[in-house]
Each structure stands twice: as C-alpha cells, then as structure tokens.
Amino acid sequence: MSTVIETFSSMERKLRPIITQLPPSLAVRFYSRGRERFLEQFVKETPQPCVPPEEFARTLWGITFRSPLFNAAGMFKNGEGYDLVAKQGAGAYLGGTTTANPKPGNNKNNIARPFVPYPASHAASNWLGLPNEGDERVARRVERIQKIEGCPLGMSIAASPDLEPQKALESLVDGMHRYRTAGVDFLEVNQSCPNTGEREQQEGLAQRLHYIKKEFLDKRTDRAKYVPVIVKFSTDTSLEQLPKLLEMVIEAGFDGINLGNSSTAYDMIENIIHSSEKKLFGYFTKTFGGGVTGAPLKYRSFDLAKAAVEYLKKNPPPQEFHVIRTGGISSSSDFLTSERNGIALNQWFTGYFEKFAQYGHDLYWCLYSLYAIDKTRMMTIGNSPTTIFK
C-alpha cells in the first residue's frame, strides 16, 4: 500500500508538466515552497527494508558499499534521512553540504531557496545557497544515527563563504574532525558550489588542499579509524584542467574525486532544455542564476569521470584512489556504464526524485531488477551513456 508521500509524489509527477507552464515567477514560487514542505515529510517515511543483491556490493577503502549508487549532497542538508534511504536500498548515504556557520540559504524576490524542475528535460535548477544548521549541530545529529550494515554514512562539507579565507579553511578542518569523531565513514569536501558566488582558482585550491593535508589527512594515523576524503568538483571542469586537478588532489593525499556538481554552463544547457521549458529556464537563470542538475549533465559527468579513470591508469597513485560520478544518473544502465569504465561509485539527485515519483520507495529495487536487462542491452549497443531523454 502506498504511503501519503508516495501518492502525493505520483500525483505531482502527473501535474508537473502543467504547473511548469504557469507564469515562470509563479512556477518557481510554487516549487520553492512545495519542495521544502515535501522534504520535511519525506524524511519521516519508514519504508519496508530493501536489501540489494550481493552482486552489487563494492569494497572501497576497506568500506563495504552494498551497491554503487546513493544520493548526492544537497538532498539531506542536515544529516536527516539516513534510515529512509538505507531502508530503500541505497548503497550509502551522504548528508550535507554543511558549513561551520549555520546558513539560511539564498532569498530573492521573497522566495527562499529558489528551485524549479524541468520535467520534459529531466532536469532542474536551484539557487539554494548551502542552507544548513552548521557543522557542530549536524555532527551531533549524525553521531546518534544507528547505521545499517553495508550502507556507510558520509558527510559533505564546505568552507563557509561568509568567513575570511584562512578562518574559513580552519573552520572547515575543524568540521572534518567533528564528523570523524561523530563516526562518519567517509567525507566529501565540496570545492565547487555554484550557489555561493565562489570561483575556484588553481593556485588557491592547491593551498587549500595542502592545508587540509597537513591538518587532517596526515593526522589519520589510526587505520582502524581511517576516514577517506573525496574532493568534489563541478561538471563544468574542463577536460584540459582535469589532469592538473588530479595531480594536486593525489599529491595532497586525498582518497578520491567526485565529478561533479551542478552546472552553470547555461548556454550549453539551454540547447538541451526542451522547447516547452526554455522560457522557464531563461527566467530562472536570469533572475537567480544557480546550478542546473539532471539529464543535461549526463554526458559531461561521464566524460570527466572516464577521463579521470584513464589518467589514473597511466599515472597510478600511491594511495587507494577512486572516481565518483555525479550528474544525470537516472537508471541502472547509467551506473552500468560507469562500472564498465572503472568509475567506482555514482551519486544521483534529480534522477532519484524522478524515480521516486514513478516507483515510490521501491525505486532502488526497480533499478536493481532492471540491471540484468540493461546489462544485456548494453552488450549490443556498446559502451556509452544512455540517451538523455530516456
């Protein structure tokens, strides 16, 4: 029997193409408010447990991930929702992104944390601005979570953009130590949030990475309590820039790279947005800016992650190091494509909510069930991502 949230989400899925044709300002206002009310109830759901088939399990950094697919940062800002996704059958859980200082998020035109979906394009825009309760408070919540075997708990963390650079960096590392003490299994350092006004420069990035190395990575001397740290970059990262980024991340002693975050490449993305949604897309990006998520990032995330794997084959790092892919993941064939190209893990966001609207709490089980079918199909079509509008 469907829960109230499942029923509501299914109904909203049918109405979404109509709602998004309202005047753009009304559509954005409706979804910005509705999204937060939905999430408040969503995290309280208690679905029947789903255990992924054993064939999906991966052991990375000595940690068992019972499948290579789990939620991206931004879905559960304050460390809530672990039981929900663990019971749904996710391969892991990622909370955050959090910052040292609590942040209310962005607000413009009396719209808090603007968001809107593009259903025909299987995409969305958001200008949330890293809303969160702060590292200290969220770490206390995370410490109380009762973890389920095979579903490791990770946290995404970023430097507070409202602090001066050195203080922000010191506070970032303090937060990492808080989460390590709270018992997280892995950390993800967000180096590219398009909604904070920050634009990374390689020279400054190198200094930040080496500070984290000195004050956190080099202090992980107890292997029993070793917490791997992944660095997350945007899908807007250029392929030409990628080797240098990998060189810096590996040299600093990090354990993996995640490619990528939401995108601000509006001119490129607009060519992919469905014609019926271009007006809404143009309104949102011109009024709020923000990052775009979903299907338009599918090929970009794949190209970057594949290139990173190829670099690592030619330049093997001294430490265990893995590539994670985020952007446009929406089907079992997507993480099959990743698997065939040496990409270790996959995170999804927009695709997750689309599949929840379609399958409810059975979304992970449905994807796992389709795995064999997609694997057979991919053997005949070759080694490439699935089509954008599948």
Short mmCIF file of C-alpha atoms in Angstrom, two decimals:
data_model
loop_
_atom_site.label_atom_id
_atom_site.label_comp_id
_atom_site.label_asym_id
_atom_site.label_seq_id
_atom_site.Cartn_x
_atom_site.Cartn_y
_atom_site.Cartn_z
CA MET A 1 0.00 0.00 0.00
CA SER A 2 1.38 3.41 -0.96
CA THR A 3 2.17 5.98 1.72
CA VAL A 4 0.74 9.51 1.63
CA ILE A 5 4.07 10.85 0.37
CA GLU A 6 4.26 8.24 -2.38
CA THR A 7 0.73 9.05 -3.50
CA PHE A 8 1.39 12.78 -3.42
CA SER A 9 4.62 12.41 -5.39
CA SER A 10 2.92 10.27 -8.02
CA MET A 11 0.14 12.84 -8.45
CA GLU A 12 2.62 15.72 -8.62
CA ARG A 13 4.52 13.86 -11.34
CA LYS A 14 1.40 13.92 -13.49
CA LEU A 15 0.71 17.59 -12.78
CA ARG A 16 4.31 18.80 -13.12
CA PRO A 17 4.13 19.42 -16.91
CA ILE A 18 1.09 21.63 -16.29
CA ILE A 19 2.43 23.50 -13.26
CA THR A 20 5.69 24.35 -15.03
CA GLN A 21 3.70 26.05 -17.80
CA LEU A 22 2.36 28.64 -15.36
CA PRO A 23 3.94 32.10 -15.50
CA PRO A 24 7.59 31.43 -14.55
CA SER A 25 7.53 33.51 -11.36
CA LEU A 26 4.51 31.55 -10.09
CA ALA A 27 6.02 28.18 -11.01
CA VAL A 28 9.25 28.99 -9.16
CA ARG A 29 7.37 30.25 -6.11
CA PHE A 30 5.16 27.14 -6.06
CA TYR A 31 8.04 24.67 -6.30
CA SER A 32 10.39 26.53 -3.96
CA ARG A 33 7.83 26.38 -1.17
CA GLY A 34 6.47 22.98 -2.06
CA ARG A 35 9.89 21.34 -2.19
CA GLU A 36 10.71 22.20 1.41
CA ARG A 37 7.34 21.10 2.74
CA PHE A 38 7.67 17.84 0.83
CA LEU A 39 11.15 17.14 2.22
CA GLU A 40 10.01 17.80 5.79
CA GLN A 41 7.53 14.93 5.50
CA PHE A 42 9.63 12.81 3.17
CA VAL A 43 12.43 12.19 5.69
CA LYS A 44 9.88 10.87 8.19
CA GLU A 45 8.89 7.96 5.93
CA THR A 46 9.68 4.41 7.10
CA PRO A 47 9.59 2.12 4.06
CA GLN A 48 9.89 -1.64 4.13
CA PRO A 49 13.59 -2.58 4.02
CA CYS A 50 15.15 -3.45 0.66
CA VAL A 51 18.48 -5.30 0.66
CA PRO A 52 20.41 -5.01 -2.62
CA PRO A 53 21.52 -8.28 -4.24
CA GLU A 54 25.05 -9.23 -3.18
CA GLU A 55 26.40 -8.80 -6.71
CA PHE A 56 26.15 -5.03 -6.32
CA ALA A 57 28.45 -4.80 -3.31
CA ARG A 58 31.76 -2.91 -3.63
CA THR A 59 34.59 -2.67 -1.10
CA LEU A 60 36.44 0.64 -1.31
CA TRP A 61 38.94 1.94 1.27
CA GLY A 62 38.04 -1.11 3.36
CA ILE A 63 34.38 0.01 3.47
CA THR A 64 31.56 -2.12 2.07
CA PHE A 65 29.10 -0.24 -0.14
CA ARG A 66 26.25 -2.65 -0.80
CA SER A 67 25.67 -1.00 -4.19
CA PRO A 68 27.47 1.65 -6.28
CA LEU A 69 24.53 4.09 -6.16
CA PHE A 70 23.47 6.57 -3.49
CA ASN A 71 22.21 10.14 -3.04
CA ALA A 72 24.29 13.21 -3.85
CA ALA A 73 24.93 16.02 -1.40
CA GLY A 74 22.13 18.56 -1.12
CA MET A 75 19.31 16.10 -0.64
CA PHE A 76 19.61 15.84 3.14
CA LYS A 77 21.26 19.07 4.24
CA ASN A 78 21.24 18.49 7.98
CA GLY A 79 22.06 14.82 8.38
CA GLU A 80 18.44 13.65 8.32
CA GLY A 81 17.05 10.84 6.14
CA TYR A 82 19.63 8.10 6.76
CA ASP A 83 17.04 5.50 7.80
CA LEU A 84 14.90 6.41 4.80
CA VAL A 85 17.48 5.77 2.08
CA ALA A 86 19.09 2.87 3.94
CA LYS A 87 15.75 1.05 4.02
CA GLN A 88 15.06 1.98 0.40
CA GLY A 89 18.22 0.07 -0.57
CA ALA A 90 20.80 2.78 -1.24
CA GLY A 91 24.45 1.80 -1.39
CA ALA A 92 25.38 4.57 1.04
CA TYR A 93 24.13 7.85 2.48
CA LEU A 94 25.61 11.33 2.01
CA GLY A 95 24.45 14.22 4.18
CA GLY A 96 25.15 17.93 3.79
CA THR A 97 26.69 20.02 2.40
CA THR A 98 27.30 21.75 5.75
CA THR A 99 29.47 24.70 6.74
CA ALA A 100 31.00 25.91 10.00
CA ASN A 101 28.44 28.70 10.34
CA PRO A 102 24.72 27.94 10.02
CA LYS A 103 23.34 29.37 6.77
CA PRO A 104 19.70 30.17 5.96
CA GLY A 105 20.29 29.86 2.22
CA ASN A 106 19.54 32.31 -0.56
CA ASN A 107 16.48 34.53 -0.76
CA LYS A 108 15.39 36.80 -3.61
CA ASN A 109 12.05 38.32 -4.59
CA ASN A 110 10.72 36.96 -1.29
CA ILE A 111 11.44 33.42 -2.48
CA ALA A 112 13.58 31.40 -0.10
CA ARG A 113 15.96 28.87 -1.63
CA PRO A 114 14.62 29.05 -5.21
CA PHE A 115 14.07 25.77 -7.06
CA VAL A 116 12.18 24.61 -10.14
CA PRO A 117 12.03 21.36 -12.16
CA TYR A 118 12.01 20.94 -15.94
CA PRO A 119 10.09 17.66 -16.36
CA ALA A 120 10.30 17.38 -20.15
CA SER A 121 14.06 17.90 -19.92
CA HIS A 122 14.53 15.64 -16.87
CA ALA A 123 16.39 18.50 -15.21
CA ALA A 124 16.05 21.15 -12.50
CA SER A 125 17.52 24.46 -11.37
CA ASN A 126 18.27 25.53 -7.82
CA TRP A 127 19.79 28.52 -6.07
CA LEU A 128 19.73 27.17 -2.54
CA GLY A 129 22.94 28.72 -1.17
CA LEU A 130 24.12 25.87 1.10
CA PRO A 131 21.32 26.15 3.71
CA ASN A 132 22.33 24.12 6.78
CA GLU A 133 22.40 24.17 10.57
CA GLY A 134 26.20 24.21 10.83
CA ASP A 135 28.84 21.52 11.31
CA GLU A 136 28.60 21.37 15.11
CA ARG A 137 24.86 20.80 15.33
CA VAL A 138 24.70 18.40 12.37
CA ALA A 139 27.65 16.38 13.71
CA ARG A 140 25.74 15.84 16.98
CA ARG A 141 22.78 14.56 14.98
CA VAL A 142 24.96 12.28 12.85
CA GLU A 143 26.56 10.81 15.97
CA ARG A 144 23.17 9.44 17.04
CA ILE A 145 22.44 7.62 13.77
CA GLN A 146 22.22 3.84 14.03
CA LYS A 147 23.95 2.68 10.87
CA ILE A 148 22.82 -0.30 8.80
CA GLU A 149 25.46 -2.77 7.64
CA GLY A 150 26.55 -2.12 4.07
CA CYS A 151 25.18 1.43 4.00
CA PRO A 152 28.10 3.65 5.06
CA LEU A 153 27.43 7.18 6.23
CA GLY A 154 29.22 10.10 4.60
CA MET A 155 29.04 13.86 5.01
CA SER A 156 29.69 16.62 2.52
CA ILE A 157 31.37 19.72 3.94
CA ALA A 158 32.43 23.08 2.53
CA ALA A 159 34.23 26.19 3.70
CA SER A 160 31.90 28.93 4.95
CA PRO A 161 31.81 31.60 2.22
CA ASP A 162 30.95 34.29 4.80
CA LEU A 163 34.31 33.91 6.59
CA GLU A 164 37.64 35.32 5.51
CA PRO A 165 39.66 32.65 3.59
CA GLN A 166 42.05 31.48 6.32
CA LYS A 167 39.37 31.35 9.00
CA ALA A 168 37.05 29.53 6.60
CA LEU A 169 39.74 26.94 5.95
CA GLU A 170 40.49 26.43 9.63
CA SER A 171 36.78 26.04 10.36
CA LEU A 172 36.42 23.58 7.50
CA VAL A 173 39.07 21.32 9.01
CA ASP A 174 37.52 21.68 12.46
CA GLY A 175 34.27 20.44 10.93
CA MET A 176 36.01 17.48 9.35
CA HIS A 177 37.38 16.49 12.75
CA ARG A 178 33.91 16.85 14.27
CA TYR A 179 32.47 14.44 11.73
CA ARG A 180 35.32 11.98 12.17
CA THR A 181 34.66 11.98 15.92
CA ALA A 182 30.93 11.56 15.23
CA GLY A 183 31.68 8.29 13.42
CA VAL A 184 31.19 9.05 9.73
CA ASP A 185 32.62 6.50 7.31
CA PHE A 186 33.77 8.98 4.64
CA LEU A 187 33.90 12.69 3.91
CA GLU A 188 33.39 14.72 0.75
CA VAL A 189 34.92 18.19 0.52
CA ASN A 190 32.81 20.37 -1.77
CA GLN A 191 35.17 22.57 -3.80
CA SER A 192 32.63 23.87 -6.30
CA CYS A 193 29.25 25.10 -5.17
CA PRO A 194 27.84 27.40 -7.89
CA ASN A 195 25.36 28.97 -5.47
CA THR A 196 27.79 30.74 -3.12
CA GLY A 197 29.41 33.18 -5.54
CA GLU A 198 32.77 31.40 -5.15
CA ARG A 199 35.00 30.71 -8.15
CA GLU A 200 37.97 28.45 -7.58
CA GLN A 201 41.45 29.33 -8.80
CA GLN A 202 44.05 26.56 -9.11
CA GLU A 203 46.69 28.37 -7.05
CA GLY A 204 44.30 28.98 -4.16
CA LEU A 205 42.95 25.45 -4.49
CA ALA A 206 46.43 23.96 -4.11
CA GLN A 207 46.97 25.94 -0.92
CA ARG A 208 43.64 24.77 0.49
CA LEU A 209 44.29 21.15 -0.38
CA HIS A 210 47.70 21.21 1.27
CA TYR A 211 46.28 22.83 4.39
CA ILE A 212 43.72 20.01 4.65
CA LYS A 213 46.53 17.53 4.07
CA LYS A 214 48.58 18.95 6.94
CA GLU A 215 45.76 19.47 9.40
CA PHE A 216 43.58 16.44 8.68
CA LEU A 217 44.83 13.88 6.15
CA ASP A 218 48.29 13.49 7.67
CA LYS A 219 46.76 13.00 11.11
CA ARG A 220 44.84 9.88 10.13
CA THR A 221 47.38 7.57 11.76
CA ASP A 222 44.92 5.08 13.26
CA ARG A 223 43.95 2.80 10.36
CA ALA A 224 41.02 1.43 12.37
CA LYS A 225 39.50 4.93 12.37
CA TYR A 226 40.70 5.98 8.90
CA VAL A 227 38.16 8.23 7.20
CA PRO A 228 38.67 8.55 3.42
CA VAL A 229 38.20 12.04 2.00
CA ILE A 230 36.87 12.74 -1.51
CA VAL A 231 37.13 16.09 -3.28
CA LYS A 232 34.14 17.19 -5.35
CA PHE A 233 34.46 19.34 -8.47
CA SER A 234 31.91 20.72 -10.90
CA THR A 235 30.82 19.15 -14.17
CA ASP A 236 31.94 22.50 -15.62
CA THR A 237 35.54 21.44 -15.03
CA SER A 238 37.37 21.34 -18.36
CA LEU A 239 38.94 18.13 -19.60
CA GLU A 240 42.17 20.08 -20.10
CA GLN A 241 42.16 21.14 -16.46
CA LEU A 242 41.42 17.67 -15.09
CA PRO A 243 44.98 16.20 -15.11
CA LYS A 244 46.30 19.10 -13.04
CA LEU A 245 43.44 18.80 -10.57
CA LEU A 246 44.04 15.06 -10.20
CA GLU A 247 47.75 15.65 -9.72
CA MET A 248 47.07 18.15 -6.91
CA VAL A 249 44.43 16.01 -5.20
CA ILE A 250 46.54 12.85 -5.30
CA GLU A 251 49.73 14.62 -4.20
CA ALA A 252 47.86 16.08 -1.22
CA GLY A 253 46.84 12.57 -0.13
CA PHE A 254 43.11 12.58 -0.81
CA ASP A 255 41.31 9.31 -1.48
CA GLY A 256 39.06 10.08 -4.42
CA ILE A 257 37.49 12.65 -6.70
CA ASN A 258 33.82 13.28 -7.42
CA LEU A 259 32.85 14.73 -10.81
CA GLY A 260 30.80 16.74 -10.43
CA ASN A 261 28.46 19.35 -9.04
CA SER A 262 25.57 21.23 -10.65
CA SER A 263 26.38 23.30 -13.72
CA THR A 264 26.23 26.98 -14.63
CA ALA A 265 27.02 26.43 -18.32
CA TYR A 266 23.66 27.92 -19.27
CA ASP A 267 24.37 28.49 -22.96
CA MET A 268 25.28 24.84 -23.47
CA ILE A 269 22.43 23.53 -21.33
CA GLU A 270 19.81 25.72 -22.99
CA ASN A 271 20.37 23.75 -26.20
CA ILE A 272 19.29 20.60 -24.35
CA ILE A 273 16.32 22.06 -22.46
CA HIS A 274 13.01 21.09 -24.07
CA SER A 275 11.43 23.87 -26.15
CA SER A 276 8.37 23.99 -23.87
CA GLU A 277 10.62 24.81 -20.89
CA LYS A 278 13.05 27.32 -22.36
CA LYS A 279 11.02 30.30 -21.08
CA LEU A 280 11.05 28.95 -17.52
CA PHE A 281 14.74 28.05 -17.79
CA GLY A 282 15.59 31.54 -19.07
CA TYR A 283 13.60 33.22 -16.30
CA PHE A 284 15.25 31.21 -13.53
CA THR A 285 18.82 31.55 -14.75
CA LYS A 286 18.49 35.29 -15.44
CA THR A 287 16.68 36.02 -12.18
CA PHE A 288 18.51 33.72 -9.77
CA GLY A 289 21.39 32.07 -11.61
CA GLY A 290 22.04 28.90 -9.64
CA GLY A 291 23.06 25.44 -10.75
CA VAL A 292 21.37 23.05 -13.17
CA THR A 293 21.08 19.36 -12.33
CA GLY A 294 19.80 16.25 -14.08
CA ALA A 295 19.94 14.80 -17.57
CA PRO A 296 21.80 17.68 -19.29
CA LEU A 297 24.85 16.75 -17.19
CA LYS A 298 24.80 13.04 -18.08
CA TYR A 299 27.38 13.05 -20.84
CA ARG A 300 29.57 15.66 -19.21
CA SER A 301 29.81 13.75 -15.93
CA PHE A 302 30.60 10.57 -17.84
CA ASP A 303 33.30 12.17 -20.00
CA LEU A 304 35.03 13.73 -16.99
CA ALA A 305 34.86 10.60 -14.83
CA LYS A 306 36.06 8.39 -17.68
CA ALA A 307 38.95 10.74 -18.38
CA ALA A 308 39.89 10.67 -14.70
CA VAL A 309 39.98 6.86 -14.72
CA GLU A 310 42.15 6.86 -17.83
CA TYR A 311 44.54 9.32 -16.18
CA LEU A 312 44.82 7.09 -13.11
CA LYS A 313 45.63 4.06 -15.27
CA LYS A 314 48.53 5.95 -16.81
CA ASN A 315 49.57 7.60 -13.54
CA PRO A 316 48.80 5.13 -10.71
CA PRO A 317 48.59 6.95 -7.36
CA PRO A 318 50.45 5.57 -4.30
CA GLN A 319 47.22 5.52 -2.26
CA GLU A 320 43.91 3.79 -2.91
CA PHE A 321 42.04 6.32 -5.02
CA HIS A 322 38.60 6.11 -6.63
CA VAL A 323 36.50 8.13 -9.08
CA ILE A 324 32.88 9.00 -8.28
CA ARG A 325 30.41 10.26 -10.88
CA THR A 326 27.55 12.69 -10.19
CA GLY A 327 25.26 14.27 -12.78
CA GLY A 328 22.44 12.85 -14.88
CA ILE A 329 22.34 9.43 -13.20
CA SER A 330 18.81 8.08 -13.56
CA SER A 331 18.91 4.39 -14.49
CA SER A 332 20.74 1.12 -13.92
CA SER A 333 22.32 1.49 -17.37
CA ASP A 334 23.94 4.71 -16.15
CA PHE A 335 25.82 3.04 -13.34
CA LEU A 336 26.49 0.05 -15.60
CA THR A 337 28.20 2.47 -17.99
CA SER A 338 30.20 3.79 -15.05
CA GLU A 339 31.11 0.28 -13.95
CA ARG A 340 32.37 -0.70 -17.40
CA ASN A 341 34.64 2.33 -17.40
CA GLY A 342 36.18 1.89 -13.97
CA ILE A 343 34.06 4.53 -12.21
CA ALA A 344 33.62 3.22 -8.69
CA LEU A 345 30.50 4.96 -7.35
CA ASN A 346 27.58 7.03 -8.57
CA GLN A 347 25.52 9.71 -6.86
CA TRP A 348 22.12 10.92 -8.02
CA PHE A 349 19.77 13.74 -7.14
CA THR A 350 17.28 14.82 -9.80
CA GLY A 351 17.06 11.28 -11.17
CA TYR A 352 16.37 9.99 -7.66
CA PHE A 353 13.29 12.17 -7.21
CA GLU A 354 12.03 11.39 -10.70
CA LYS A 355 12.27 7.67 -9.97
CA PHE A 356 10.67 8.11 -6.56
CA ALA A 357 7.69 9.79 -8.22
CA GLN A 358 7.48 6.82 -10.56
CA TYR A 359 8.26 3.86 -8.27
CA GLY A 360 7.91 5.21 -4.73
CA HIS A 361 10.08 3.59 -2.09
CA ASP A 362 10.76 0.70 -4.47
CA LEU A 363 12.96 2.91 -6.67
CA TYR A 364 16.25 1.21 -5.80
CA TRP A 365 14.78 -2.26 -6.08
CA CYS A 366 13.35 -1.45 -9.51
CA LEU A 367 16.76 -0.26 -10.71
CA TYR A 368 18.49 -3.34 -9.33
CA SER A 369 15.88 -5.54 -11.01
CA LEU A 370 16.50 -3.83 -14.36
CA TYR A 371 20.26 -4.30 -14.05
CA ALA A 372 20.41 -7.65 -15.86
CA ILE A 373 18.15 -6.39 -18.65
CA ASP A 374 20.23 -3.25 -19.13
CA LYS A 375 23.44 -5.25 -18.99
CA THR A 376 22.25 -7.47 -21.85
CA ARG A 377 21.06 -4.46 -23.82
CA MET A 378 24.34 -2.61 -23.37
CA MET A 379 26.27 -5.58 -24.72
CA THR A 380 24.56 -4.93 -28.03
CA ILE A 381 24.69 -1.11 -28.17
CA GLY A 382 28.23 -0.61 -26.97
CA ASN A 383 29.98 1.37 -24.29
CA SER A 384 28.22 4.71 -23.99
CA PRO A 385 25.87 6.56 -21.63
CA THR A 386 22.15 6.15 -22.06
CA THR A 387 20.27 8.70 -24.11
CA ILE A 388 19.40 11.94 -22.37
CA PHE A 389 15.64 11.70 -22.55
CA LYS A 390 15.22 8.04 -21.69
#
